[in-house]
């Protein structure tokens, strides 16, 4: 059994449904509880979500977040109420949830998630993948005065220790962090998460759980495109299309779009894989 959390508005229903097709196709036989945190999704939106899930063993739990939950939240141009949806997860998820895997809608699942989902937290609250390499990673830690965590992580894929987070996460603590650090929060809630849980974040290989185009370019520096795509297909669990360019837009120029294309169709052809799709 896996608990999966997604947060979105209606504008992301299409990529979410694409991600969900890839999730159930590559996790056959796995029972899934899908928690959908939102403030504006319609019955039609949820009908599309359930259609994308097909006959998989997945229960959908809509969680409509009341604006009163965020009535004292500091909000400005970069910090909207939606910013808080991931951070507030320990406060609105059912008490029966002790761990959950948060996944951004702009992702594709290429392989079974069982191994990552069941990773031992140890004393950590979150397990994620580093967002940048080298100097930029060091700079982000310096920018946010992070002194305990090994890396600054990307918040698009996070295994969350909800049981432990409930003991420390409060609305006041989150709001105080935002107020204190507002001028430094260039990446909104991702920055807040890295600050709040500094020293309680473990890292997992970005090549496995959070492969983006920037990370894929590093693969291409060691192997040709066809080999790099084959490596990704075999070893990567989650491909993440972070950044402004998205594979469902015509101007997308990245090399990983072929994986999105497999699952973007209304009906899956499970025999068709990336390398056979002309990539």
PDB file of N, CA, C and O in Angstrom, residues 6-9 12-20 102-108 156 240-241 248 260:
ATOM      1  N   UNK A   6      -0.829  14.652  -4.184  1.00  0.00           N
ATOM      2  CA  UNK A   6      -0.640  15.633  -5.245  1.00  0.00           C
ATOM      3  C   UNK A   6      -1.403  16.894  -4.847  1.00  0.00           C
ATOM      4  O   UNK A   6      -2.415  16.824  -4.144  1.00  0.00           O
ATOM      5  N   UNK A   7      -0.904  18.044  -5.279  1.00  0.00           N
ATOM      6  CA  UNK A   7      -1.592  19.318  -5.057  1.00  0.00           C
ATOM      7  C   UNK A   7      -1.623  20.055  -6.391  1.00  0.00           C
ATOM      8  O   UNK A   7      -0.611  20.088  -7.107  1.00  0.00           O
ATOM      9  N   UNK A   8      -2.772  20.659  -6.706  1.00  0.00           N
ATOM     10  CA  UNK A   8      -2.897  21.306  -8.015  1.00  0.00           C
ATOM     11  C   UNK A   8      -4.173  22.118  -8.107  1.00  0.00           C
ATOM     12  O   UNK A   8      -5.038  22.062  -7.222  1.00  0.00           O
ATOM     13  N   UNK A   9      -4.258  22.887  -9.240  1.00  0.00           N
ATOM     14  CA  UNK A   9      -5.513  23.510  -9.631  1.00  0.00           C
ATOM     15  C   UNK A   9      -5.934  22.926 -10.974  1.00  0.00           C
ATOM     16  O   UNK A   9      -5.244  22.057 -11.530  1.00  0.00           O
ATOM     17  N   UNK A  12      -3.747  22.102 -14.178  1.00  0.00           N
ATOM     18  CA  UNK A  12      -2.766  21.021 -14.244  1.00  0.00           C
ATOM     19  C   UNK A  12      -3.406  19.639 -14.332  1.00  0.00           C
ATOM     20  O   UNK A  12      -2.726  18.625 -14.154  1.00  0.00           O
ATOM     21  N   UNK A  13      -4.704  19.577 -14.632  1.00  0.00           N
ATOM     22  CA  UNK A  13      -5.379  18.286 -14.714  1.00  0.00           C
ATOM     23  C   UNK A  13      -4.768  17.399 -15.809  1.00  0.00           C
ATOM     24  O   UNK A  13      -4.556  16.196 -15.615  1.00  0.00           O
ATOM     25  N   UNK A  14      -4.474  17.985 -16.971  1.00  0.00           N
ATOM     26  CA  UNK A  14      -3.920  17.185 -18.071  1.00  0.00           C
ATOM     27  C   UNK A  14      -2.577  16.547 -17.707  1.00  0.00           C
ATOM     28  O   UNK A  14      -2.418  15.319 -17.820  1.00  0.00           O
ATOM     29  N   UNK A  15      -1.584  17.315 -17.239  1.00  0.00           N
ATOM     30  CA  UNK A  15      -0.327  16.660 -16.850  1.00  0.00           C
ATOM     31  C   UNK A  15      -0.506  15.699 -15.684  1.00  0.00           C
ATOM     32  O   UNK A  15       0.150  14.661 -15.629  1.00  0.00           O
ATOM     33  N   UNK A  16      -1.400  16.030 -14.737  1.00  0.00           N
ATOM     34  CA  UNK A  16      -1.624  15.108 -13.628  1.00  0.00           C
ATOM     35  C   UNK A  16      -2.147  13.768 -14.131  1.00  0.00           C
ATOM     36  O   UNK A  16      -1.654  12.709 -13.715  1.00  0.00           O
ATOM     37  N   UNK A  17      -3.138  13.796 -15.015  1.00  0.00           N
ATOM     38  CA  UNK A  17      -3.701  12.551 -15.536  1.00  0.00           C
ATOM     39  C   UNK A  17      -2.649  11.749 -16.290  1.00  0.00           C
ATOM     40  O   UNK A  17      -2.625  10.512 -16.228  1.00  0.00           O
ATOM     41  N   UNK A  18      -1.757  12.443 -16.988  1.00  0.00           N
ATOM     42  CA  UNK A  18      -0.666  11.768 -17.685  1.00  0.00           C
ATOM     43  C   UNK A  18       0.266  11.088 -16.685  1.00  0.00           C
ATOM     44  O   UNK A  18       0.657   9.931 -16.851  1.00  0.00           O
ATOM     45  N   UNK A  19       0.607  11.815 -15.618  1.00  0.00           N
ATOM     46  CA  UNK A  19       1.447  11.230 -14.575  1.00  0.00           C
ATOM     47  C   UNK A  19       0.764  10.029 -13.929  1.00  0.00           C
ATOM     48  O   UNK A  19       1.399   8.990 -13.680  1.00  0.00           O
ATOM     49  N   UNK A  20      -0.540  10.131 -13.670  1.00  0.00           N
ATOM     50  CA  UNK A  20      -1.254   9.034 -13.015  1.00  0.00           C
ATOM     51  C   UNK A  20      -1.300   7.787 -13.889  1.00  0.00           C
ATOM     52  O   UNK A  20      -1.208   6.660 -13.390  1.00  0.00           O
ATOM     53  N   UNK A 102       4.950  12.653  -1.833  1.00  0.00           N
ATOM     54  CA  UNK A 102       4.448  13.788  -2.598  1.00  0.00           C
ATOM     55  C   UNK A 102       5.104  13.778  -3.976  1.00  0.00           C
ATOM     56  O   UNK A 102       6.334  13.647  -4.085  1.00  0.00           O
ATOM     57  N   UNK A 103       4.284  13.936  -5.036  1.00  0.00           N
ATOM     58  CA  UNK A 103       4.809  13.966  -6.405  1.00  0.00           C
ATOM     59  C   UNK A 103       4.162  15.117  -7.158  1.00  0.00           C
ATOM     60  O   UNK A 103       2.924  15.230  -7.215  1.00  0.00           O
ATOM     61  N   UNK A 104       4.963  15.975  -7.772  1.00  0.00           N
ATOM     62  CA  UNK A 104       4.448  17.040  -8.629  1.00  0.00           C
ATOM     63  C   UNK A 104       3.705  16.449  -9.823  1.00  0.00           C
ATOM     64  O   UNK A 104       4.099  15.382 -10.336  1.00  0.00           O
ATOM     65  N   UNK A 105       2.679  17.134 -10.328  1.00  0.00           N
ATOM     66  CA  UNK A 105       1.977  16.643 -11.517  1.00  0.00           C
ATOM     67  C   UNK A 105       2.838  16.624 -12.781  1.00  0.00           C
ATOM     68  O   UNK A 105       2.562  15.848 -13.698  1.00  0.00           O
ATOM     69  N   UNK A 106       3.866  17.470 -12.857  1.00  0.00           N
ATOM     70  CA  UNK A 106       4.695  17.530 -14.066  1.00  0.00           C
ATOM     71  C   UNK A 106       5.821  16.500 -14.021  1.00  0.00           C
ATOM     72  O   UNK A 106       7.008  16.824 -14.212  1.00  0.00           O
ATOM     73  N   UNK A 107       5.445  15.266 -13.764  1.00  0.00           N
ATOM     74  CA  UNK A 107       6.396  14.160 -13.669  1.00  0.00           C
ATOM     75  C   UNK A 107       5.870  12.959 -14.455  1.00  0.00           C
ATOM     76  O   UNK A 107       4.694  12.909 -14.816  1.00  0.00           O
ATOM     77  N   UNK A 108       6.740  12.008 -14.691  1.00  0.00           N
ATOM     78  CA  UNK A 108       6.354  10.727 -15.285  1.00  0.00           C
ATOM     79  C   UNK A 108       7.023   9.623 -14.471  1.00  0.00           C
ATOM     80  O   UNK A 108       8.220   9.705 -14.159  1.00  0.00           O
ATOM     81  N   UNK A 156       9.745  18.821  -5.494  1.00  0.00           N
ATOM     82  CA  UNK A 156       8.795  18.226  -6.425  1.00  0.00           C
ATOM     83  C   UNK A 156       8.546  16.755  -6.198  1.00  0.00           C
ATOM     84  O   UNK A 156       7.519  16.220  -6.610  1.00  0.00           O
ATOM     85  N   UNK A 240      11.221  14.308 -13.929  1.00  0.00           N
ATOM     86  CA  UNK A 240      10.575  15.550 -13.493  1.00  0.00           C
ATOM     87  C   UNK A 240      10.800  16.655 -14.529  1.00  0.00           C
ATOM     88  O   UNK A 240      11.938  17.017 -14.817  1.00  0.00           O
ATOM     89  N   UNK A 241       9.711  17.179 -15.057  1.00  0.00           N
ATOM     90  CA  UNK A 241       9.797  18.269 -16.036  1.00  0.00           C
ATOM     91  C   UNK A 241       9.664  19.606 -15.318  1.00  0.00           C
ATOM     92  O   UNK A 241       8.694  20.350 -15.510  1.00  0.00           O
ATOM     93  N   UNK A 248       4.196  19.250 -22.642  1.00  0.00           N
ATOM     94  CA  UNK A 248       2.898  19.339 -23.313  1.00  0.00           C
ATOM     95  C   UNK A 248       2.750  20.630 -24.115  1.00  0.00           C
ATOM     96  O   UNK A 248       1.743  20.852 -24.774  1.00  0.00           O
ATOM     97  N   UNK A 260       7.096  11.432 -21.696  1.00  0.00           N
ATOM     98  CA  UNK A 260       5.778  12.034 -21.480  1.00  0.00           C
ATOM     99  C   UNK A 260       4.807  11.594 -22.567  1.00  0.00           C
ATOM    100  O   UNK A 260       3.643  11.287 -22.298  1.00  0.00           O
TER     101      UNK A 260
END
